[in-house]
PDB file of C-alpha atoms in Angstrom:
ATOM      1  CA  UNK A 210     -11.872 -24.759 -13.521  1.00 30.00           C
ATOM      2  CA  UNK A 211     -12.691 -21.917 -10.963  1.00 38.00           C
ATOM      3  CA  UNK A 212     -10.683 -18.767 -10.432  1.00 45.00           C
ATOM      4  CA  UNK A 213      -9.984 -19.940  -7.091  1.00 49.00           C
ATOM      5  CA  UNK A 214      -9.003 -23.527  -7.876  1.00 38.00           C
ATOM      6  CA  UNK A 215      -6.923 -21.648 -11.186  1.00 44.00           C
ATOM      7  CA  UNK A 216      -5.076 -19.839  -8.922  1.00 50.00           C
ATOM      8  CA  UNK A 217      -4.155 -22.798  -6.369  1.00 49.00           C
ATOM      9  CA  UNK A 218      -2.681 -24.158  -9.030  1.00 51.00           C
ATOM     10  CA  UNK A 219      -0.162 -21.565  -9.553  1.00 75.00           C
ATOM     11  CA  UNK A 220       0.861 -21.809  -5.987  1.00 91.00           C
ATOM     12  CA  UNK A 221       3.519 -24.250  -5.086  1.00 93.00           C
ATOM     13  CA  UNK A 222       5.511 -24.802  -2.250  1.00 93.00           C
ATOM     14  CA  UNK A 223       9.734 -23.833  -2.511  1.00 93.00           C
ATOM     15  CA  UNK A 224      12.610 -24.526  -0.785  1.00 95.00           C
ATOM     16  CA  UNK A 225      11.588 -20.700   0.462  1.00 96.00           C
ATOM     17  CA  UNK A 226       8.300 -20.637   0.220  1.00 97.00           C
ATOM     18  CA  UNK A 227       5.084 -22.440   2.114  1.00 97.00           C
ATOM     19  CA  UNK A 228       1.385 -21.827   0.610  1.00 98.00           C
ATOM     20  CA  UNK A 229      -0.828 -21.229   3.088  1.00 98.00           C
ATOM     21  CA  UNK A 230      -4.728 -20.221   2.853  1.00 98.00           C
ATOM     22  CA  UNK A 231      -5.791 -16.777   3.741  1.00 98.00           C
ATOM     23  CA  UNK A 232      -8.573 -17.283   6.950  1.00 98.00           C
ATOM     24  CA  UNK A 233      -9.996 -14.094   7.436  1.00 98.00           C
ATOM     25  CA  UNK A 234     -10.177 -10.355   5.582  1.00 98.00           C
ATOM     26  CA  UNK A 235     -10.888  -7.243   7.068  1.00 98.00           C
ATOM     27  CA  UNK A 236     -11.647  -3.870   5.305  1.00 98.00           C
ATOM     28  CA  UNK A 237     -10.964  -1.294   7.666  1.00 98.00           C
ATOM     29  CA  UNK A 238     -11.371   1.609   4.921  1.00 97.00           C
ATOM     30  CA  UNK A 239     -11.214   1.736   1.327  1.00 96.00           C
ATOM     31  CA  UNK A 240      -7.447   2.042   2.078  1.00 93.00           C
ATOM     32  CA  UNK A 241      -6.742  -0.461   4.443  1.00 97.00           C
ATOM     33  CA  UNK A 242      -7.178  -3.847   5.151  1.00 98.00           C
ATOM     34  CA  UNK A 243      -5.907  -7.209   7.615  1.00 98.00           C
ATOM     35  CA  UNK A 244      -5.942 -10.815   7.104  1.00 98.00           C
ATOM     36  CA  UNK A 245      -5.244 -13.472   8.749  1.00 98.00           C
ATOM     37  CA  UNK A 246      -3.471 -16.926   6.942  1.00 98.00           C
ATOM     38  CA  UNK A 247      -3.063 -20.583   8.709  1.00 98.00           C
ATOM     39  CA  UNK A 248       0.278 -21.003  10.164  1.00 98.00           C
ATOM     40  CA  UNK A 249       2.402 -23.983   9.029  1.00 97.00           C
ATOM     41  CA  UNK A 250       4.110 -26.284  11.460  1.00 95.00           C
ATOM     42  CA  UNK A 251       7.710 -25.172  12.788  1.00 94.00           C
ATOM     43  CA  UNK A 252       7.021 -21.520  11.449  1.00 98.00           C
ATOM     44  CA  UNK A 253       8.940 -19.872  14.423  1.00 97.00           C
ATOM     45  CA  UNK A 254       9.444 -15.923  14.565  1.00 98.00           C
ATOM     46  CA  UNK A 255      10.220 -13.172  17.336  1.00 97.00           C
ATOM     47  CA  UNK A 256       7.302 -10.429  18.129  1.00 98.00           C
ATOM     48  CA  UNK A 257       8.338  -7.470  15.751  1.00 97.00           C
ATOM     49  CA  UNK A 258      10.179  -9.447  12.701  1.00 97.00           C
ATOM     50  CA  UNK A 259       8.307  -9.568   9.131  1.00 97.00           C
ATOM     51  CA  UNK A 260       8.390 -11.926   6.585  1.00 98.00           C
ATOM     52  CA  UNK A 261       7.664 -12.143   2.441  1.00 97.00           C
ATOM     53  CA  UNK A 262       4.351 -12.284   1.413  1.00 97.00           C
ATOM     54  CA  UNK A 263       3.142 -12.700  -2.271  1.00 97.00           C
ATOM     55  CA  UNK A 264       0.590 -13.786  -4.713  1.00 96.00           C
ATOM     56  CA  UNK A 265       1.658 -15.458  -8.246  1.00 94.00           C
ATOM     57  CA  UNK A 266       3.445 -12.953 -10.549  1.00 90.00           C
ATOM     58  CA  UNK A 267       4.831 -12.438 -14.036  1.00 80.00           C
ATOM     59  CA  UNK A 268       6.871 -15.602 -16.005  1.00 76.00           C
ATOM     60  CA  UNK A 269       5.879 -18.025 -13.297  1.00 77.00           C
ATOM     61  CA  UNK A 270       7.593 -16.076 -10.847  1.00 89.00           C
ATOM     62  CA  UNK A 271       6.291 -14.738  -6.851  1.00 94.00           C
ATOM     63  CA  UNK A 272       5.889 -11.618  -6.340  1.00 95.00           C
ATOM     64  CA  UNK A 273       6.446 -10.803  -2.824  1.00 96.00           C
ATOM     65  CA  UNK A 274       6.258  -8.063  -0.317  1.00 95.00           C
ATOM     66  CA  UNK A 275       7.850  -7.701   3.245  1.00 95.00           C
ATOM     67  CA  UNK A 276       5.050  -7.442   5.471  1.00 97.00           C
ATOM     68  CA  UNK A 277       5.739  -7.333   9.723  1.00 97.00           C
ATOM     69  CA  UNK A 278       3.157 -10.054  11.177  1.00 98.00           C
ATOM     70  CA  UNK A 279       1.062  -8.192  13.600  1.00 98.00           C
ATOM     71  CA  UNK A 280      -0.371 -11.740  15.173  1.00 98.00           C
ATOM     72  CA  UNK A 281       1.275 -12.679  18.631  1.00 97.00           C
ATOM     73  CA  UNK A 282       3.741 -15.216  18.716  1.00 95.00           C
ATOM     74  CA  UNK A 283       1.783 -17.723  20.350  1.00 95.00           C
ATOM     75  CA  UNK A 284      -0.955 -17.433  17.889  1.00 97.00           C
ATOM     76  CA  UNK A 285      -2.178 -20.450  15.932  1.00 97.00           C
ATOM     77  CA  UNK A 286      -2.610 -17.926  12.764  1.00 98.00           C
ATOM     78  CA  UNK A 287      -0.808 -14.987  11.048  1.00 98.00           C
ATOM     79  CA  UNK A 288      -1.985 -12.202  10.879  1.00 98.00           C
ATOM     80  CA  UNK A 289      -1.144  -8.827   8.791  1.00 98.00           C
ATOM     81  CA  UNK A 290      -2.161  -5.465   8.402  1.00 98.00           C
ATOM     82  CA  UNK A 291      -1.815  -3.480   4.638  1.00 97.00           C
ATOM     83  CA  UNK A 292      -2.752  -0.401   2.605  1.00 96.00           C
ATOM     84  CA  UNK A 293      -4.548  -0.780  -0.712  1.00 95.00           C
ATOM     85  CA  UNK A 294      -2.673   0.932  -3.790  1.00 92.00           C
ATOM     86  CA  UNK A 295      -4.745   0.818  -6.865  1.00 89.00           C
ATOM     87  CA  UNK A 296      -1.723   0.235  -9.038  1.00 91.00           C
ATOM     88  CA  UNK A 297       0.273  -1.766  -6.652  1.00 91.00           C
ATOM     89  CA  UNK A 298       1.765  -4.560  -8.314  1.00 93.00           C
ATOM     90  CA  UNK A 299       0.892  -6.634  -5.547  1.00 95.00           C
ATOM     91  CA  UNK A 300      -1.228  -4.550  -3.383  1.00 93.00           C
ATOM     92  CA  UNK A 301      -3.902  -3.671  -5.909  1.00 94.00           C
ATOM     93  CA  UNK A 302      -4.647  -7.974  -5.981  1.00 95.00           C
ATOM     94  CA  UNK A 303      -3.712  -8.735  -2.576  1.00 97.00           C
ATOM     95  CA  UNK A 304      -6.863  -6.473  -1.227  1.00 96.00           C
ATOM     96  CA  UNK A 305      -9.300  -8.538  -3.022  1.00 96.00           C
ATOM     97  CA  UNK A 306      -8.502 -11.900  -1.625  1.00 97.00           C
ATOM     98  CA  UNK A 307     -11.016 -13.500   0.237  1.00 98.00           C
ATOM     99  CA  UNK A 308     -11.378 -16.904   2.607  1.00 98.00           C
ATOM    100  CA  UNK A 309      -9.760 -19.464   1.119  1.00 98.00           C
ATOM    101  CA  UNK A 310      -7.650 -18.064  -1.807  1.00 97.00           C
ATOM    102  CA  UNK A 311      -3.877 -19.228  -1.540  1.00 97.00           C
ATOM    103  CA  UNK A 312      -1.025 -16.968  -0.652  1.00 97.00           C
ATOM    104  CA  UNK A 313       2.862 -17.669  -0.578  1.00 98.00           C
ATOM    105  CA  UNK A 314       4.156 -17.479   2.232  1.00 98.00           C
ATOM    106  CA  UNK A 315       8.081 -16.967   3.281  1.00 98.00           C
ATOM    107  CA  UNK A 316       9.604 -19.785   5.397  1.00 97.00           C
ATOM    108  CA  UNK A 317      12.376 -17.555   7.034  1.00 97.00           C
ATOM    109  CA  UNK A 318      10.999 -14.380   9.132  1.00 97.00           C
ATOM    110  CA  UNK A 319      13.249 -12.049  10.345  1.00 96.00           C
ATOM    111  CA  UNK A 320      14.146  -8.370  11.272  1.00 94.00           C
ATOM    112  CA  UNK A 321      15.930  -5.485  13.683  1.00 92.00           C
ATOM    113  CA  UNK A 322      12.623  -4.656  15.379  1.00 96.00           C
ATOM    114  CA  UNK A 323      12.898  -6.896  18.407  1.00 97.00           C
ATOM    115  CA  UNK A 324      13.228  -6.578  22.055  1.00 97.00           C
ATOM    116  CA  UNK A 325      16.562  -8.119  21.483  1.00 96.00           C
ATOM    117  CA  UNK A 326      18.288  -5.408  20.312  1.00 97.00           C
ATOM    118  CA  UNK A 327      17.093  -3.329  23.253  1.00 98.00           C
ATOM    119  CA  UNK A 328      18.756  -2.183  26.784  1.00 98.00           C
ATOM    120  CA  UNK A 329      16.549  -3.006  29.693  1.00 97.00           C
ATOM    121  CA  UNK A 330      14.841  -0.204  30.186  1.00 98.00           C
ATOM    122  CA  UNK A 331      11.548   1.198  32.531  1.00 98.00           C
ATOM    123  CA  UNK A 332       8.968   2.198  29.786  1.00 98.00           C
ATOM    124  CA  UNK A 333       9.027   0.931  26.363  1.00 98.00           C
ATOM    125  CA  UNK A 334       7.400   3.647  23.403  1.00 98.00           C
ATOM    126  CA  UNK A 335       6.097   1.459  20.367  1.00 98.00           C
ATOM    127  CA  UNK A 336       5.691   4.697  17.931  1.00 98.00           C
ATOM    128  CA  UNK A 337       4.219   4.267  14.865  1.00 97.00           C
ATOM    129  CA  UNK A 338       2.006   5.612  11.460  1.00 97.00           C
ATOM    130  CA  UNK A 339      -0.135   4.011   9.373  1.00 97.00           C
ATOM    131  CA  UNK A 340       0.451   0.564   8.944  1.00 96.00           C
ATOM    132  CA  UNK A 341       3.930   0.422  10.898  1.00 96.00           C
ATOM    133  CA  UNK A 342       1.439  -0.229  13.415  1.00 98.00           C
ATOM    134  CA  UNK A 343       1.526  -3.761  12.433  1.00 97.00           C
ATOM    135  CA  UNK A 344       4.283  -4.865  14.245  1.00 98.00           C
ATOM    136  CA  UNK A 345       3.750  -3.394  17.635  1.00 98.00           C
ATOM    137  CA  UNK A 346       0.702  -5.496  17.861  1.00 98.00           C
ATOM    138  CA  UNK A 347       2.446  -8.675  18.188  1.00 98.00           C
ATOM    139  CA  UNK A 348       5.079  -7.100  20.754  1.00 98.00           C
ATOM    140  CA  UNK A 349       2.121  -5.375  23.208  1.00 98.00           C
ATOM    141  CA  UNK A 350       0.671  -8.834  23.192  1.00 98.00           C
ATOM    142  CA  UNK A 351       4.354 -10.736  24.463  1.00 98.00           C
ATOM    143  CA  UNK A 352       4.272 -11.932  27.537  1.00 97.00           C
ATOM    144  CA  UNK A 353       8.584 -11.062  27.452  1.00 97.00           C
ATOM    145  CA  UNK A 354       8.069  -7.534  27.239  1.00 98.00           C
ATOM    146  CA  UNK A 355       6.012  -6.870  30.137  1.00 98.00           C
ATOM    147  CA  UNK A 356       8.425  -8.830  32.326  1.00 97.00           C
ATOM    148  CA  UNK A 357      11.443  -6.386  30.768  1.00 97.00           C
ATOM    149  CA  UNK A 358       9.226  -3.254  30.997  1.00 98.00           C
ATOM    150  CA  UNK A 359       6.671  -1.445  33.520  1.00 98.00           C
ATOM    151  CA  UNK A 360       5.311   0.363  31.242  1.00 98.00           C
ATOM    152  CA  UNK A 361       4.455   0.057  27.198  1.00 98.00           C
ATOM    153  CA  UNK A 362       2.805   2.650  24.899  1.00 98.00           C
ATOM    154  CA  UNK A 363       1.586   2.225  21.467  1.00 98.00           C
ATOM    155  CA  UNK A 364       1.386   5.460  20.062  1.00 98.00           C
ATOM    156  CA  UNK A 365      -0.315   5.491  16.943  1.00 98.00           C
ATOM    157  CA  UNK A 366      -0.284   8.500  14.499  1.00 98.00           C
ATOM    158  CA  UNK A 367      -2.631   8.282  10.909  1.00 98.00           C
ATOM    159  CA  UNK A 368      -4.154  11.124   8.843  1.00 97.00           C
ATOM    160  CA  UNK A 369      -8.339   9.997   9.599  1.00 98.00           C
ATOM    161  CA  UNK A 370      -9.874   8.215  12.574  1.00 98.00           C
ATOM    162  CA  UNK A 371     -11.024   5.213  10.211  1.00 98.00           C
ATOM    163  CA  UNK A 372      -7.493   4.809  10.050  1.00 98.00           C
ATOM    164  CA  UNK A 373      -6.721   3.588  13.494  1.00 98.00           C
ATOM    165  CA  UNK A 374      -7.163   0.079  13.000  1.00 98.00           C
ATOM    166  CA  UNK A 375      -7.571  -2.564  15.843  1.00 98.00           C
ATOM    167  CA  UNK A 376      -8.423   0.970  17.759  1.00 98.00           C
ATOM    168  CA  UNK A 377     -11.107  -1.150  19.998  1.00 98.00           C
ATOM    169  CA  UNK A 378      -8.767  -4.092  21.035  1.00 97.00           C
ATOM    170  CA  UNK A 379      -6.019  -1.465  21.459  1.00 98.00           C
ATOM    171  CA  UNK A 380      -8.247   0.806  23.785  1.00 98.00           C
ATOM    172  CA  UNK A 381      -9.507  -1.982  25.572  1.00 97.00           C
ATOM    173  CA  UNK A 382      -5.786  -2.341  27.055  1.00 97.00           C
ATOM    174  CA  UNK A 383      -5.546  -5.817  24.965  1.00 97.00           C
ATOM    175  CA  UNK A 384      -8.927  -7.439  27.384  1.00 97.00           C
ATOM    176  CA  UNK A 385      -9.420 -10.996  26.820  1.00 94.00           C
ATOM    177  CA  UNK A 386      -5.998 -11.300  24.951  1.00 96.00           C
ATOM    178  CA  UNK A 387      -5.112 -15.411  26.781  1.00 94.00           C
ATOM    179  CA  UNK A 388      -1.423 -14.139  27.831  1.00 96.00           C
ATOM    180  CA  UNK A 389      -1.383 -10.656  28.946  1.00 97.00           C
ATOM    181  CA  UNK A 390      -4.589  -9.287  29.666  1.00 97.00           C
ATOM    182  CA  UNK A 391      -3.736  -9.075  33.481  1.00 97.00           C
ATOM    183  CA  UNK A 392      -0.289  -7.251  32.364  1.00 97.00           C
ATOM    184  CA  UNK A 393      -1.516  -4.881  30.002  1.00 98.00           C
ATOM    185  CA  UNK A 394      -4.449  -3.764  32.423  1.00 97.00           C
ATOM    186  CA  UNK A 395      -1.602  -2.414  34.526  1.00 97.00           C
ATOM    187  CA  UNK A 396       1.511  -1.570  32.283  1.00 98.00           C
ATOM    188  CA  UNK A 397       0.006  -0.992  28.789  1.00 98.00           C
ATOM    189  CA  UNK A 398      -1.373   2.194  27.213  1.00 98.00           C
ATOM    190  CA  UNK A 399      -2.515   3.291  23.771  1.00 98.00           C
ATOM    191  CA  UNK A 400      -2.373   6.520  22.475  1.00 98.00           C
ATOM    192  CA  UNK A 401      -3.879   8.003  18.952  1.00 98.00           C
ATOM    193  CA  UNK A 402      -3.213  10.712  17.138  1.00 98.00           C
ATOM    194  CA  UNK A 403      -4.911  11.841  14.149  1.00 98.00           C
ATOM    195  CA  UNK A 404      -3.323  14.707  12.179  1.00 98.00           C
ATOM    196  CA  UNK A 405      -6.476  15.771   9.226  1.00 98.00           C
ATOM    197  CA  UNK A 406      -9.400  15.151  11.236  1.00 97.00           C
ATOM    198  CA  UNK A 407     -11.078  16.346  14.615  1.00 98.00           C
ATOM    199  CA  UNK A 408     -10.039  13.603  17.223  1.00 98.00           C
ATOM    200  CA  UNK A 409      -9.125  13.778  21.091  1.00 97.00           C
ATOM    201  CA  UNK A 410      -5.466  14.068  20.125  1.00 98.00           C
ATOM    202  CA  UNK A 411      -4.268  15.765  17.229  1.00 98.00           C
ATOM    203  CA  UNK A 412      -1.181  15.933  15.641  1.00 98.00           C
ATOM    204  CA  UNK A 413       2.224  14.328  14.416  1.00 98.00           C
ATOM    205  CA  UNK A 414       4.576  12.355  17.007  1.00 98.00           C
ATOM    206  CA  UNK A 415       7.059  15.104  16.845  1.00 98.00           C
ATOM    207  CA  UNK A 416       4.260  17.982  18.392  1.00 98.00           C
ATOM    208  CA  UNK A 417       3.127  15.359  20.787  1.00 98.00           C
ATOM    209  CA  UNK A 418       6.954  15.096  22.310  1.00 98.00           C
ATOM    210  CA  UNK A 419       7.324  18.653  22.116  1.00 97.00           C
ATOM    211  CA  UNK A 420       4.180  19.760  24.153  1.00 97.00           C
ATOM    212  CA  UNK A 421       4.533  16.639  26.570  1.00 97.00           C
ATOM    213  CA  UNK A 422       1.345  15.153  25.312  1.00 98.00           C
ATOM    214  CA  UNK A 423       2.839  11.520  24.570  1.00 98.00           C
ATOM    215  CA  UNK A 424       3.966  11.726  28.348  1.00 98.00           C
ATOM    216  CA  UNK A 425       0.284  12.440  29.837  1.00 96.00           C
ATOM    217  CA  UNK A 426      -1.755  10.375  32.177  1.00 94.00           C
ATOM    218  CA  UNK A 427      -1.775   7.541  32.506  1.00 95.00           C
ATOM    219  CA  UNK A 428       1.947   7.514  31.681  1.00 97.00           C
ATOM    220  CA  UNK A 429       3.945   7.251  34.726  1.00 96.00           C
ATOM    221  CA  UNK A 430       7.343   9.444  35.027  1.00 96.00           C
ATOM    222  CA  UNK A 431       9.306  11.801  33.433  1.00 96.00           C
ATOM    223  CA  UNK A 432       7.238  14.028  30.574  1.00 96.00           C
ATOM    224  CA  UNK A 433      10.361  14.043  28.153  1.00 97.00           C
ATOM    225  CA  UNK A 434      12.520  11.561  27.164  1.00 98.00           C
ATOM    226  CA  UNK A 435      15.276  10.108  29.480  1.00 98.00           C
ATOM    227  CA  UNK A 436      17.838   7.346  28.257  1.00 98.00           C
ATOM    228  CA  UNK A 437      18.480   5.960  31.701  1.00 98.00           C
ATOM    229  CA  UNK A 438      14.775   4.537  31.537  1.00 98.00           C
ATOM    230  CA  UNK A 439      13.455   4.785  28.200  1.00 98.00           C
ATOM    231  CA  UNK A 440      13.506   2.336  25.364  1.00 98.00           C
ATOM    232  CA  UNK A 441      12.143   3.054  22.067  1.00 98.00           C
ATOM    233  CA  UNK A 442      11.289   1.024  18.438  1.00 98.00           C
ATOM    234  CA  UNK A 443       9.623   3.275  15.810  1.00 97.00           C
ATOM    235  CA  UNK A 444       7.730   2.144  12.521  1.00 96.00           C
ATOM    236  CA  UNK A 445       6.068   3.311   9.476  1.00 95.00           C
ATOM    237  CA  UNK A 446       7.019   6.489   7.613  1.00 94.00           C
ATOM    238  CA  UNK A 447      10.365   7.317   6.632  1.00 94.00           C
ATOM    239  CA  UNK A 448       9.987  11.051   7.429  1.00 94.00           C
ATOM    240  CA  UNK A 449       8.767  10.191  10.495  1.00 95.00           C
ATOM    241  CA  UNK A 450      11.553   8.000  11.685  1.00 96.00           C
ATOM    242  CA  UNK A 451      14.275  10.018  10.180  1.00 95.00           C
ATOM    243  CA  UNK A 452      13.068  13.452  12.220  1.00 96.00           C
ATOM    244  CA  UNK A 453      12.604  11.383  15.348  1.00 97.00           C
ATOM    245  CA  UNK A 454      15.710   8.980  14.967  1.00 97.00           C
ATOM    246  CA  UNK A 455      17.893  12.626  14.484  1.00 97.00           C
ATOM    247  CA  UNK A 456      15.538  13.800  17.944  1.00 97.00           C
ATOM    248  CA  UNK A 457      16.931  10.576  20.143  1.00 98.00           C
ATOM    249  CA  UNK A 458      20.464  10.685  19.142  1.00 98.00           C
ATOM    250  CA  UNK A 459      20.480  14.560  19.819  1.00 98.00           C
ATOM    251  CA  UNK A 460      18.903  13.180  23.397  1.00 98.00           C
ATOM    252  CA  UNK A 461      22.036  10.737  24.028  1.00 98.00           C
ATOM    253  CA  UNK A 462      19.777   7.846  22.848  1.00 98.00           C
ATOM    254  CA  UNK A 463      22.462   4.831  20.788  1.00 98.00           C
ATOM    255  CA  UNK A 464      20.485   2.489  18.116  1.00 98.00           C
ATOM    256  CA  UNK A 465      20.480  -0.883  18.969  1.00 97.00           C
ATOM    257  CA  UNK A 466      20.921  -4.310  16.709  1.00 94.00           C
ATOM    258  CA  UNK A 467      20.611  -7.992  18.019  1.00 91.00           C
ATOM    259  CA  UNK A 468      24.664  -7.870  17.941  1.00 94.00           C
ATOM    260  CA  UNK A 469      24.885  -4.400  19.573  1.00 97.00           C
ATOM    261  CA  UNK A 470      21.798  -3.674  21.845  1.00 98.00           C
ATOM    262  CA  UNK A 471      21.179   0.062  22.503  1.00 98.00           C
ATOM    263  CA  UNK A 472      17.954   2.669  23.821  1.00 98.00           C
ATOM    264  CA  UNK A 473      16.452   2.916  20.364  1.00 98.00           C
ATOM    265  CA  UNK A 474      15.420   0.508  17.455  1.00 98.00           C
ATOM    266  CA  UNK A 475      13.759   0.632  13.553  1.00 95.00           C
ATOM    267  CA  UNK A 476      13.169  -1.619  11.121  1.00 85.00           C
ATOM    268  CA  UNK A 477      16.370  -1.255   8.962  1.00 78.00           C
ATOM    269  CA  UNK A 478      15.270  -3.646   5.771  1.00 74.00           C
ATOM    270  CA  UNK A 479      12.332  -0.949   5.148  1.00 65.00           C
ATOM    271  CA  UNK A 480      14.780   1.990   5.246  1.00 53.00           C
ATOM    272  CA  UNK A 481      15.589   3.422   2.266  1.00 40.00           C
TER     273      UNK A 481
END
């Protein structure tokens, strides 16, 4: 028997779980990676929500992660985006899987990083590091947002430029994408930061808000922060959102949920 038929045998569908087979890999450095997995029938989620992703583990047991899906909701495949950690209990096996190779799947996605939970606003900030990237990419590419908000900016901080994954679909103002390429031409806008290497924009979120950088062209309106228009979702590290969560309330900025809406959101199941 094959390591790859071996492991399919391991896999079996729950009352939670679906196993689906992983489609595509992508090695954007030797410390991060996507993939993309088929998509079952009925799987249903809202741009921005995760769900649990895992690989066989100890006493017959899954071992699962929360991972947002960074696909588009209309996509025929999921797709997510990951850091390799050499003694990861699941990240140091999910990075080798290739084409093929089974994966569990979670039947129930979910989450507080949705335009639900937001006020209509005028410009939407998607602010993110490292792999809390992932999520943003499925909410630049709904067709909902764009009808909510004029304007949307990804802005995406990492420590090296290898690090800004899906950098060329994301500068290319999502061209080609079968739903909002004529919207994003117009209302979307990308902007990287890189804080350890020479890049056109250096620095962490927090500089770029205090020197007005986040708010240069082509950004239309205010260069600072303004509740009456602006609607923000942050993801990705916890420093990050704590010193920029503290920033937005000091502003007059309320956190939203899908019960309450308000002028900011985060991802509260990956806040520690």
């Amino acid at each position: 028997m094959s390591d790859r038929i071996a492991a399919a045998a391991k896999l079996a569908p729950s009352a939670s779980l679906t196993v689906e087979e992983v489609l595509r890999v992508r090695h954007w450095n030797e410390h991060l990676f996507s993939f993309s997995i088929t998509r079952p029938a009925g799987f249903r989620f809202r741009s921005g929500e995760f769900v649990m992703i895992g690989l066989p583990g100890g006493e017959g047991r899954p071992l699962l992660r929360a991972y947002s899906i960074a696909s588009p909701a209309y996509a025929d495949e999921l797709e997510f985006l990951s850091i390799k950690v050499a003694d990861g209990p699941l990240t140091s096996r999910l990075q080798r899987i290739q084409p093929g190779d089974p994966l569990y799947l979670g039947r129930k996605p979910t989450g507080t990083l949705v335009a639900d939970a937001l006020l209509p606003g005028k410009r939407l900030f998607l602010l993110s590091t490292g792999t809390g990237l992932a999520p943003f990419l499925s909410i630049a590419r709904d067709p909902d947002i764009y009808e909510r908000f004029g304007q949307v900016q990804i802005v995406h901080c990492v420590r090296h430029v290898s690090d800004l994954a899906f950098r060329d679909e994301l500068e290319s103002q999502l061209a080609g994408d079968p739903l909002v390429q004529d919207q994003a031409l117009l209302q979307f806008h990308y902007l990287p930061t890189v804080t350890r290497e020479p890049f056109r924009t250096t620095g962490r979120i927090g500089a770029l808000i205090d020197d007005g950088r986040l708010f240069g062209h082509p950004l239309a309106g205010p260069d600072r922060f303004d509740p009456a228009i602006d609607r923000i979702m942050m993801c990705g590290s916890m420093a990050m959102i704590r010193e920029l969560q503290a920033h937005f309330e000091a502003l007059g900025f309320t956190e939203g949920s899908n019960a309450s809406p308000g002028d900011f959101v985060i991802e509260r199941a990956f806040v520690g």
